[in-house]
Coordinates of C-alpha atoms and ligand atoms in Angstrom, one line a residue:
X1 CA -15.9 16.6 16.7
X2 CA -15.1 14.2 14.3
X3 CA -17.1 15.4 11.0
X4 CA -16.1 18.9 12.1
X5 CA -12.6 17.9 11.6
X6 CA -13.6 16.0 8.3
X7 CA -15.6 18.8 6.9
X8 CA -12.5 21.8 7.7
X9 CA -9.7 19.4 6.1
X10 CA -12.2 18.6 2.9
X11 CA -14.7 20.8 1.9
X12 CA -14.4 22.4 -1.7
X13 CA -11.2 20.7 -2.4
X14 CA -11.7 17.5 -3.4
X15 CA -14.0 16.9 -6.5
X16 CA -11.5 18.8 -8.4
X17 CA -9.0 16.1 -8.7
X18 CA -7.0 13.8 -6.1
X19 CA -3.7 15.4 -6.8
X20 CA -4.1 17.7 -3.8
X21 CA -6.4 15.5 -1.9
X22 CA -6.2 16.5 2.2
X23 CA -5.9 14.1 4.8
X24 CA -9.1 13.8 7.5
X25 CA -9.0 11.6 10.3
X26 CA -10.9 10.5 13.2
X27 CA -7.7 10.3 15.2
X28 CA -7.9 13.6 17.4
X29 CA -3.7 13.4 17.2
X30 CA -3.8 12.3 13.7
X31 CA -0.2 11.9 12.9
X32 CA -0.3 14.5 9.8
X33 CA -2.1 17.2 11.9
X34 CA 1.1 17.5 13.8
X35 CA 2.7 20.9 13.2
X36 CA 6.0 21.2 15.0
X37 CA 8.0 19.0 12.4
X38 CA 11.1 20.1 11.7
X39 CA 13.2 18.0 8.7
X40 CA 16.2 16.5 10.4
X41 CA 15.4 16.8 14.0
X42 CA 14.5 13.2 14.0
X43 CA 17.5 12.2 13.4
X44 CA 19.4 13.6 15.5
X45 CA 18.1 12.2 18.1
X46 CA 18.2 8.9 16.7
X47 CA 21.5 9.3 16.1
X48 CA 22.3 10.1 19.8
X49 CA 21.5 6.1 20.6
X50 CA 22.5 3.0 19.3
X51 CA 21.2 1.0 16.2
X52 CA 19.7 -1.5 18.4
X53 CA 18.3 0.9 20.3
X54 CA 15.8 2.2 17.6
X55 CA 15.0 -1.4 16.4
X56 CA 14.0 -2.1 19.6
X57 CA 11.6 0.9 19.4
X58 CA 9.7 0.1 15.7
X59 CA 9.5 -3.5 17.0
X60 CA 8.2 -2.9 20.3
X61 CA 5.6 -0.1 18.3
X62 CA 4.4 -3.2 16.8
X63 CA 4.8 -1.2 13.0
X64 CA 3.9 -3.1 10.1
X65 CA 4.3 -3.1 6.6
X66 CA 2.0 -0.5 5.3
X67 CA 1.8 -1.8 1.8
X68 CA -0.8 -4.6 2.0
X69 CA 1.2 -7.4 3.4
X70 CA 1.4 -6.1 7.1
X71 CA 5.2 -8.2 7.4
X72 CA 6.2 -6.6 11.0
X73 CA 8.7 -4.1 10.0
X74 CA 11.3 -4.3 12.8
X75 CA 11.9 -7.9 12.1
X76 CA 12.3 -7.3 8.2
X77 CA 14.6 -4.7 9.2
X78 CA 16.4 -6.9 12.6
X79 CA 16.7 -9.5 9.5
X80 CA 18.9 -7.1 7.0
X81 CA 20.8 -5.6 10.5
X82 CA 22.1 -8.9 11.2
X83 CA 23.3 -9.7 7.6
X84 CA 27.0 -9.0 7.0
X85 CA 28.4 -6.7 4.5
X86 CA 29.7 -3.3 3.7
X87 CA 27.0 -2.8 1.1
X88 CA 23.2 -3.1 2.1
X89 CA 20.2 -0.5 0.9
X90 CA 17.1 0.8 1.8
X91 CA 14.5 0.6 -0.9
X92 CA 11.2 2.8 -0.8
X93 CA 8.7 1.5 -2.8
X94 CA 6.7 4.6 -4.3
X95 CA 5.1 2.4 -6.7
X96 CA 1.8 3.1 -5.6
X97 CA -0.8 1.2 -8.8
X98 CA -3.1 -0.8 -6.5
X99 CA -6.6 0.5 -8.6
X100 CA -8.2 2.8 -6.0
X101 CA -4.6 3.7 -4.1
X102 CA -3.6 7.3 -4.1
X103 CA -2.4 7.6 -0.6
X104 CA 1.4 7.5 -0.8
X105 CA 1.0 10.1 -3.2
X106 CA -0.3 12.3 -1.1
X107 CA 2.8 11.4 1.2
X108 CA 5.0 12.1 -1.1
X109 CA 3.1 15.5 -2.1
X110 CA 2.9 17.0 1.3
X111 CA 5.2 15.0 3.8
X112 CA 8.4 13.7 1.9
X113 CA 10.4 15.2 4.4
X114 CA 9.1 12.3 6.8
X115 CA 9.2 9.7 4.3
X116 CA 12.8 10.5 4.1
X117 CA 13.7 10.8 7.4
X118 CA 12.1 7.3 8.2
X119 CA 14.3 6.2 5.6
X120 CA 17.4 7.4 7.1
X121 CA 16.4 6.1 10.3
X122 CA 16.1 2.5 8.5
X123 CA 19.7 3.1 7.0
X124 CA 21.2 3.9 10.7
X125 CA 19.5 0.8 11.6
X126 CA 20.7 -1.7 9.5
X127 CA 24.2 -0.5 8.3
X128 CA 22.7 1.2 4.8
X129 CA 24.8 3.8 2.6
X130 CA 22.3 4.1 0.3
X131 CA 18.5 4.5 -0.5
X132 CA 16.9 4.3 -3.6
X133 CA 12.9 5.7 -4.0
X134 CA 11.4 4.0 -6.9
X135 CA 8.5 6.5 -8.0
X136 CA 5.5 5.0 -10.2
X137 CA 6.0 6.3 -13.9
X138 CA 2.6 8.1 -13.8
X139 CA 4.0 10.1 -10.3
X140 CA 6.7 11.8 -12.4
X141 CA 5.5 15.0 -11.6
X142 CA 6.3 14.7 -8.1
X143 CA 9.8 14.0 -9.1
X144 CA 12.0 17.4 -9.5
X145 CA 10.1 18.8 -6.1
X146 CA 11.1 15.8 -4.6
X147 CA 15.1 15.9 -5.6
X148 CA 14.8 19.6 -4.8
X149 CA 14.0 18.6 -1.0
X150 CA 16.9 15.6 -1.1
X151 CA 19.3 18.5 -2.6
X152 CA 18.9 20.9 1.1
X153 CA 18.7 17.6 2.7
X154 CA 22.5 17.3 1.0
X155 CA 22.9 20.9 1.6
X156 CA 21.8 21.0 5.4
X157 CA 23.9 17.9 6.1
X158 CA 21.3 15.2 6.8
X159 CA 22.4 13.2 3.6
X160 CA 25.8 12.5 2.6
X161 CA 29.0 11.7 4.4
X162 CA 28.9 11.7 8.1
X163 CA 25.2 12.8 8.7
X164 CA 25.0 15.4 11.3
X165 CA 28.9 14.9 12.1
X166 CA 28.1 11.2 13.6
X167 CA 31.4 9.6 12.0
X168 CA 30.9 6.4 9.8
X169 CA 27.5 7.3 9.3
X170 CA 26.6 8.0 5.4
X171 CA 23.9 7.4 3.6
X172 CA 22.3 9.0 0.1
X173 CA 18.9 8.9 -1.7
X174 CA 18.0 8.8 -5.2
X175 CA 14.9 9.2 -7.0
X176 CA 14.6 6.0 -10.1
X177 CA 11.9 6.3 -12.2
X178 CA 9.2 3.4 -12.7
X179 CA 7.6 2.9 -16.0
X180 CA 4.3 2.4 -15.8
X181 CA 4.1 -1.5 -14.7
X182 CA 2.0 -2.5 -12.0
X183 CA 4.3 -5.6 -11.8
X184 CA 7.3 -3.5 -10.5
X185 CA 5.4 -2.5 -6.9
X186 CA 6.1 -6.5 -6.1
X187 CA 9.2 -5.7 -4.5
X188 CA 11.5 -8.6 -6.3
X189 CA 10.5 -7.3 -9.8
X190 CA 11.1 -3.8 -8.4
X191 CA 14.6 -4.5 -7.3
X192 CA 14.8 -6.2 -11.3
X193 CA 13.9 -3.1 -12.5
X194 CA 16.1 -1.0 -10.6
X195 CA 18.9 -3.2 -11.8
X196 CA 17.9 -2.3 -15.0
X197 CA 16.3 -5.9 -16.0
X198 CA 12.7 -6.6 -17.1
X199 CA 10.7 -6.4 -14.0
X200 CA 9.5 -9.7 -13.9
X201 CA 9.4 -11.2 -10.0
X202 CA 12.3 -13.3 -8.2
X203 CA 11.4 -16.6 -6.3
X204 CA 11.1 -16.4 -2.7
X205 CA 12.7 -16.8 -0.9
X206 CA 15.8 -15.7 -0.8
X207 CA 14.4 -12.5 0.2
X208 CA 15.6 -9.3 -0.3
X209 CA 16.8 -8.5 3.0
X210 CA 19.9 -10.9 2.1
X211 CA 19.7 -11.0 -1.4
X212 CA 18.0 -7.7 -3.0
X213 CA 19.4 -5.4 -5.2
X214 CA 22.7 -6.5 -6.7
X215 CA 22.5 -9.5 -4.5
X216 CA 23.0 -7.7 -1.4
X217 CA 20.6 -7.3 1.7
X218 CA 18.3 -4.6 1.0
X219 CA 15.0 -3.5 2.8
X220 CA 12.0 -2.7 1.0
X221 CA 9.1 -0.7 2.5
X222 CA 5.9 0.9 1.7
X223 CA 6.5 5.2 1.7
X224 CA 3.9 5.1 4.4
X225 CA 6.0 2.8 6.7
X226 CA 9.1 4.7 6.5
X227 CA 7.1 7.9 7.5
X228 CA 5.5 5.8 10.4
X229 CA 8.9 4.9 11.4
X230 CA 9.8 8.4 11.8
X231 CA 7.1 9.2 13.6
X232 CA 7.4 6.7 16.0
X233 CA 11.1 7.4 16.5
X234 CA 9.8 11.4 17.6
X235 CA 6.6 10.5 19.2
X236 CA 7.2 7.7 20.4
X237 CA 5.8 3.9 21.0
X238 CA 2.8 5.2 23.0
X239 CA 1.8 8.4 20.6
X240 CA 2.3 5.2 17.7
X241 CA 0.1 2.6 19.6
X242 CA -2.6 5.1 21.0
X243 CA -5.0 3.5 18.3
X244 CA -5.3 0.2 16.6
X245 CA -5.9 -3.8 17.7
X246 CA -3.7 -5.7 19.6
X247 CA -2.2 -7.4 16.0
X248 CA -2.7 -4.3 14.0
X249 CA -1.4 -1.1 16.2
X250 CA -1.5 2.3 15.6
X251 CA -4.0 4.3 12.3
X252 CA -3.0 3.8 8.8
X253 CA -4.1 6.1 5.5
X254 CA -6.4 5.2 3.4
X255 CA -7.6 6.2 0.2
X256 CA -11.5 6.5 -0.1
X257 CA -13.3 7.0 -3.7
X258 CA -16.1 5.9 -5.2
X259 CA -20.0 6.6 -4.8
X260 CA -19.5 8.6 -1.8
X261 CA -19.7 12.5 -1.3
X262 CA -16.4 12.3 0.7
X263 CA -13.9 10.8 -1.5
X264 CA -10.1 11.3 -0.4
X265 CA -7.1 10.4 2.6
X266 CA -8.2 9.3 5.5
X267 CA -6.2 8.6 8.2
X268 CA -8.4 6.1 10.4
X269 CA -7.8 3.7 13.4
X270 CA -6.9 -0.2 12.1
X271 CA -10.1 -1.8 14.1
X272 CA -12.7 0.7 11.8
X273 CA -15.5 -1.1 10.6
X274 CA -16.4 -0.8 6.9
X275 CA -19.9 1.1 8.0
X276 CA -18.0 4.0 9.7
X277 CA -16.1 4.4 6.8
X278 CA -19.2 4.3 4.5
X279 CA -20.7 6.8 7.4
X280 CA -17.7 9.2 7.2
X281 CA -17.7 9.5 3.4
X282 CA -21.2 10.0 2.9
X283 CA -21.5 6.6 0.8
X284 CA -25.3 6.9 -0.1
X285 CA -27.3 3.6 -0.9
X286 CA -24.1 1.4 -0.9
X287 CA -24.3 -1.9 -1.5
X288 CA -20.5 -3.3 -1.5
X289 CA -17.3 -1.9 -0.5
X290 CA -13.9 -3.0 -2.2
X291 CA -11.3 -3.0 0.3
X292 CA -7.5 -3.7 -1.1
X293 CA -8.3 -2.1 -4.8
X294 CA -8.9 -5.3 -7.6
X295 CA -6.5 -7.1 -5.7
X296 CA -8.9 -7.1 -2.6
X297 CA -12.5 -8.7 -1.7
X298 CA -15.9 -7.2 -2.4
X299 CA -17.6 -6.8 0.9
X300 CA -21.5 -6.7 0.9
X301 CA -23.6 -4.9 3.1
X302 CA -24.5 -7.6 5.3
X303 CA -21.1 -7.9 6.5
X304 CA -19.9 -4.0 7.1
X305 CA -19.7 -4.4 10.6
X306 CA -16.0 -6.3 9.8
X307 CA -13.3 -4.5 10.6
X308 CA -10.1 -3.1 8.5
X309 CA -7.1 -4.8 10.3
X310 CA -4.1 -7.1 8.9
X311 CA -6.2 -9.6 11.1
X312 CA -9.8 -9.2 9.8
X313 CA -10.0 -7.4 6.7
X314 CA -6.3 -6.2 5.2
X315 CA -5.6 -3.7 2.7
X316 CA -2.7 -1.7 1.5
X317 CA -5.3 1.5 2.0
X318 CA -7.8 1.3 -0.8
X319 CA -11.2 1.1 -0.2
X320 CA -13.7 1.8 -2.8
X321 CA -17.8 2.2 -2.3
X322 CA -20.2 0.6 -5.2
X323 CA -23.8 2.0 -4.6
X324 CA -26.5 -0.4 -5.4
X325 CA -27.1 0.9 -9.3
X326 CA -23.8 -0.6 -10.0
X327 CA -23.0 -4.0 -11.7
X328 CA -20.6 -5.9 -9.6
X329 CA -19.7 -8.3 -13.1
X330 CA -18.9 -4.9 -14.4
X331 CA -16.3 -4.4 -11.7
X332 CA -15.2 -8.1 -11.5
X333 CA -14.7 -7.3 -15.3
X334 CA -12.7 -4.1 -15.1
X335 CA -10.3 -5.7 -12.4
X336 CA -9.7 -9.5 -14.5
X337 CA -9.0 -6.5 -18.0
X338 CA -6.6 -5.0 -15.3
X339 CA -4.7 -8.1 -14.2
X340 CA -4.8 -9.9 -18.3
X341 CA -2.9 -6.5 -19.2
X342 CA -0.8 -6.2 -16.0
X343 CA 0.9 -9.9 -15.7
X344 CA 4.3 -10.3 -16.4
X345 CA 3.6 -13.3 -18.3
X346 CA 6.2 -15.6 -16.4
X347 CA 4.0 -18.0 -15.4
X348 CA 0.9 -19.9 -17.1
X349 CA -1.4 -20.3 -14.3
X350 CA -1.4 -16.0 -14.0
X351 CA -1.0 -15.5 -17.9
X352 CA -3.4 -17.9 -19.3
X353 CA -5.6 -18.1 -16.0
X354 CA -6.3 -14.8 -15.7
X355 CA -7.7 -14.8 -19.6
X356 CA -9.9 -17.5 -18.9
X357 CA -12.0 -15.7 -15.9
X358 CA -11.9 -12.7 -17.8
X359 CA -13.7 -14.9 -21.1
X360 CA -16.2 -16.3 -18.5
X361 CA -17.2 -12.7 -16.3
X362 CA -17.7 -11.5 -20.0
X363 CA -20.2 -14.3 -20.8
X364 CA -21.9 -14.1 -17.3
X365 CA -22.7 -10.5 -18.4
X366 CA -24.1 -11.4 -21.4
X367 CA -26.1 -14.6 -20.1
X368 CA -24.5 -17.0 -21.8
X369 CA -22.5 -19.0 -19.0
X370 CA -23.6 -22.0 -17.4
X371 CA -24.0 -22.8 -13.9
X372 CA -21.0 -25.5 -14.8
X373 CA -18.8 -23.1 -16.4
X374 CA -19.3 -20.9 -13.7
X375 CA -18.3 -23.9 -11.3
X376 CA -15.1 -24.2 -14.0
X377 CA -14.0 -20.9 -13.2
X378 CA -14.6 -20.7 -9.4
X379 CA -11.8 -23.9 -9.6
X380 CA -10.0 -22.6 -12.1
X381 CA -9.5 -19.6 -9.6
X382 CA -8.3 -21.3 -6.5
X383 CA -5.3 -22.8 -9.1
X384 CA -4.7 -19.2 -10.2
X385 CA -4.3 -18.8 -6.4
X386 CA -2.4 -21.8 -5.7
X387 CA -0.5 -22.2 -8.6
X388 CA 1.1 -18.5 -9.2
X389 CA 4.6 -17.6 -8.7
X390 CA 3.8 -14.2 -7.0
X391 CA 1.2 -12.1 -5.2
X392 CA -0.1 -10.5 -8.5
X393 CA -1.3 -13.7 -9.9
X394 CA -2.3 -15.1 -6.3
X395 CA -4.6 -12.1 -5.5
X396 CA -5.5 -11.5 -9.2
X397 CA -8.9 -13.7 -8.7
X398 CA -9.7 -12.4 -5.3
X399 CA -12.7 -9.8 -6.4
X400 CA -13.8 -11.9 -8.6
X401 CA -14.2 -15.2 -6.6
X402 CA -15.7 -12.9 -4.1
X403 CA -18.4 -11.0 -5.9
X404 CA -19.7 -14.6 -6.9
X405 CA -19.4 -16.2 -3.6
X406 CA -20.6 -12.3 -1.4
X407 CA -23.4 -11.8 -4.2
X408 CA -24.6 -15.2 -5.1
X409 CA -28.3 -13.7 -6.0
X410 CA -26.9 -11.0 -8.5
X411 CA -24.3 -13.4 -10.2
X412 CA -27.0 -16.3 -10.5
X413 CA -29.6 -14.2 -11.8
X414 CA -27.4 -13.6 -14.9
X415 CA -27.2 -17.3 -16.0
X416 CA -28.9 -18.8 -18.8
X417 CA -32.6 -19.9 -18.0
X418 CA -32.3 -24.0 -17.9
X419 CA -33.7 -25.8 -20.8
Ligands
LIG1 P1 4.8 -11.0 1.2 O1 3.9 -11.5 2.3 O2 5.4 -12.0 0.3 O3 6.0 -10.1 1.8 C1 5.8 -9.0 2.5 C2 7.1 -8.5 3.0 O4 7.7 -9.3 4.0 C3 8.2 -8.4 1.8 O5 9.0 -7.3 2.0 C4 9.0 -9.7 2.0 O6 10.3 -9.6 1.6 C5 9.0 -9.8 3.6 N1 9.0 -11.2 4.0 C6 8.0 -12.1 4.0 N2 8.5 -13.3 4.5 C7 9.8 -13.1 4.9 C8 10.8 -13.9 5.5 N3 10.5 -15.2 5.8 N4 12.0 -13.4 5.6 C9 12.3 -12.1 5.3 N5 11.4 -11.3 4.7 C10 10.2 -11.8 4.5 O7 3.9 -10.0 0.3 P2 4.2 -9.2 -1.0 O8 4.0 -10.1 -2.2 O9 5.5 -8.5 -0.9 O10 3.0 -8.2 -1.0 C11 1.7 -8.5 -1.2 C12 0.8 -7.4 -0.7 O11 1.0 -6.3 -1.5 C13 -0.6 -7.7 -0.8 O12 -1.1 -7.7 0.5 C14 -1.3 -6.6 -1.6 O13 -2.4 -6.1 -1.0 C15 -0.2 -5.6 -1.6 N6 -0.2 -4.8 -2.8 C16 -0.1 -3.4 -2.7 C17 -0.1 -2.6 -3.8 C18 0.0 -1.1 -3.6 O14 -0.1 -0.3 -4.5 N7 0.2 -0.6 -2.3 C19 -0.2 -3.1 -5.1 C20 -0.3 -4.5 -5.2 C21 -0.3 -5.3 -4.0
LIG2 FE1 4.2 -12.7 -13.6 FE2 1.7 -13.3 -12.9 FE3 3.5 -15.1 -12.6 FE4 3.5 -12.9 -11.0 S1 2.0 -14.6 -11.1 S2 5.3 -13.9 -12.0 S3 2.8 -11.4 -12.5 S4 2.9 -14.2 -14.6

């Protein structure tokens, strides 16, 4: 009984504060209700069959990327096998800053033991020695409990030199610090910063799976992809594609908030529609749903029968509910003050752009922009789009281009009268 299950994993916890937020899910095996897990077991028996062998599994589970982009994971990681070299790396990216994204650190909270073992599994894979976890500045709380459990994974013998005795075999994690830059969770300027630069995006390609950090083929995933790898490496391809579409297998976590009763993880089917998920958090009177935080598109209520898939409607698990008291230019003006302070300032279209749209919600709240202007700034977004070097500046005009085009009546009504 699904809100059964919802109400026994939720109730009293969550209004307190996220840090300890519990996962719910409508899948009745819901990966994180799983009890028998025992750290290391994994990986022995992955280590009991060839390299090739696993790939073969994650790419014939159909995994992919959990942090937004939905890149199939076995390829990216069948890419950085084939790549010579003695020196390649695994690269977790734990910096979680998409506005309304809290999932991974719930991951990291409660199942880093998984998250870890997935990236193990991604080093025996493709010929890695070492893995680096780049934790989001604001996470730094999580950080000595998490290099307690990678010092008894060092202890136990499932990090180090020959893991579990399996000769040529070694591979070690570190915990690096982010700083507080939303810029560094694009995976180039991530790998910048680890390198100790300014983390300011690469061009792609070269991607990093031949050139990442220090130039050699690294992998970088999402913390929830490396725990689904490990999952699907114990459970299995069919536990992993029990749920899901065709393009988008298996459940995914989400992070719910907003003007619901039921904020929190949720770890729901890909194929949900936006009105179940309004349904299981209680959203009352809701009016739009963000899915994919400010980097994502305001959904109105006409359209909640869509559905959350890489496919359909993609996100990198945020989804926030706006009830129908809210202003949607106050939203659209929250997210542009979000993405002025947060570029990285390379590039003019993203730096200067982003300014401009930010100038023109402001007058639109105020009554003061013209139907023209407005036109100005809808084109003005589709360069920002077109024009920017990475996926900040590209996505950084995606709420707002959709809150005018999804609520046309609400955003008209607040230009000037004519005359
Ligand atoms: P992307 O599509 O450029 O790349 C996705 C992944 O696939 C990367 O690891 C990239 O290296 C790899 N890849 C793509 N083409 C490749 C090729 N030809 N050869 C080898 N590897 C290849 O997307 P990007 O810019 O990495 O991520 C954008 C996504 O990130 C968006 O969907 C957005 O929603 C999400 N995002 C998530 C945030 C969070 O906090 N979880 C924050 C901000 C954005
Ligand atoms: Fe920096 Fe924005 Fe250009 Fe990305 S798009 S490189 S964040 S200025």
């Amino acid at each position: 009984d699904i809100p059964e299950l919802i109400d026994s994993c939720i109730r009293g916890k969550l209004k307190e504060a996220y840090r300890d937020t519990v996962v719910s899910t409508v899948a009745q095996k819901g990966a994180l209700l799983l009890e028998d897990y025992h750290p290391g077991r994994i990986l022995e028996k992955v280590l009991l069959a060839k390299p090739e062998e696993i790939l073969k599994d994650i790419e014939d589970a159909g995994l992919r990327g959990r942090g937004g982009a939905g890149f199939p994971t076995g390829f990216k990681w069948r890419l950085a096998m084939e790549e010579k070299g003695d020196l390649k790396y695994v690269v977790c990216n734990a910096d979680e800053g998409e506005p309304g994204t809290f999932k991974d650190r719930f991951l990291l909270h409660k199942h880093f033991s998984r998250v870890i073992e997935g990236m193990c599994v991604a080093a025996y894979v493709i010929g890695a020695s070492k893995g680096y976890i780049y934790l989001r500045g604001e996470y730094s709380y999580l950080k000595e409990r998490m290099e307690e459990t990678i010092s008894q994974w060092k202890k136990d013998g499932l990090l180090g030199e020959d893991i579990l005795g399996k000769k040529g075999f070694s591979f070690d994690v570190e915990v690096r610090m982010g700083a507080g830059a939303y810029i560094c969770g694009e995976e180039t300027a991530l790998i910048e910063s680890l390198e100790g630069n300014r983390g300011e995006p690469r061009n792609k390609p070269p991607f990093p799976v031949d050139t990442g950090f220090l130039g050699d083929p690294t992998i970088v995933n999402n913390v929830e992809t490396f725990l689904w790898a490990s999952l699907i490496c114990e459970k299995g391809v069919e536990f992993f594609q029990q749920y899901g579409t065709s393009k988008s297998k298996g459940s995914k976590f989400f992070s719910v908030s907003g003007d619901c009763r039921r904020e929190g993880i949720y770890e729901l089917p890909f194929g949900i529609t936006i009105d179940k998920i309004v349904e299981l958090s209680e959203g009352v009177d809701i009016k739009a749903v963000q899915v994919g935080g400010a980097a994502g598109e305001c959904i109105p209520k006409r359209d909640f029968h869509r559905t959350i898939a890489f496919e359909a409607v993609p996100t990198g698990g945020s989804i926030i509910l706006f009830n129908k008291d809210r202003d949607l230019l106050d939203v659209a003006e929250n997210f542009m003050e979000f993405f002025v302070e947060e570029s990285c300032g390379q590039c003019t279209p993203c730096r200067e752009g982003t300014i401009k749209i930010l100038e023109g919600v402001r007058l639109l709240k105020e009554g003061r922009c013209s139907m023209s202007h407005l036109e100005k700034l809808m084109e003005l977004s589709e360069t920002i789009e077109l024009a920017s070097k990475c996926g900040l500046g590209q996505l950084s005009v995606k709420a707002f281009k959709s809150i005018v085009e999804n609520f046309k009546e609400e955003v008209l009504g607040r230009l000037p009268e004519e005359g």
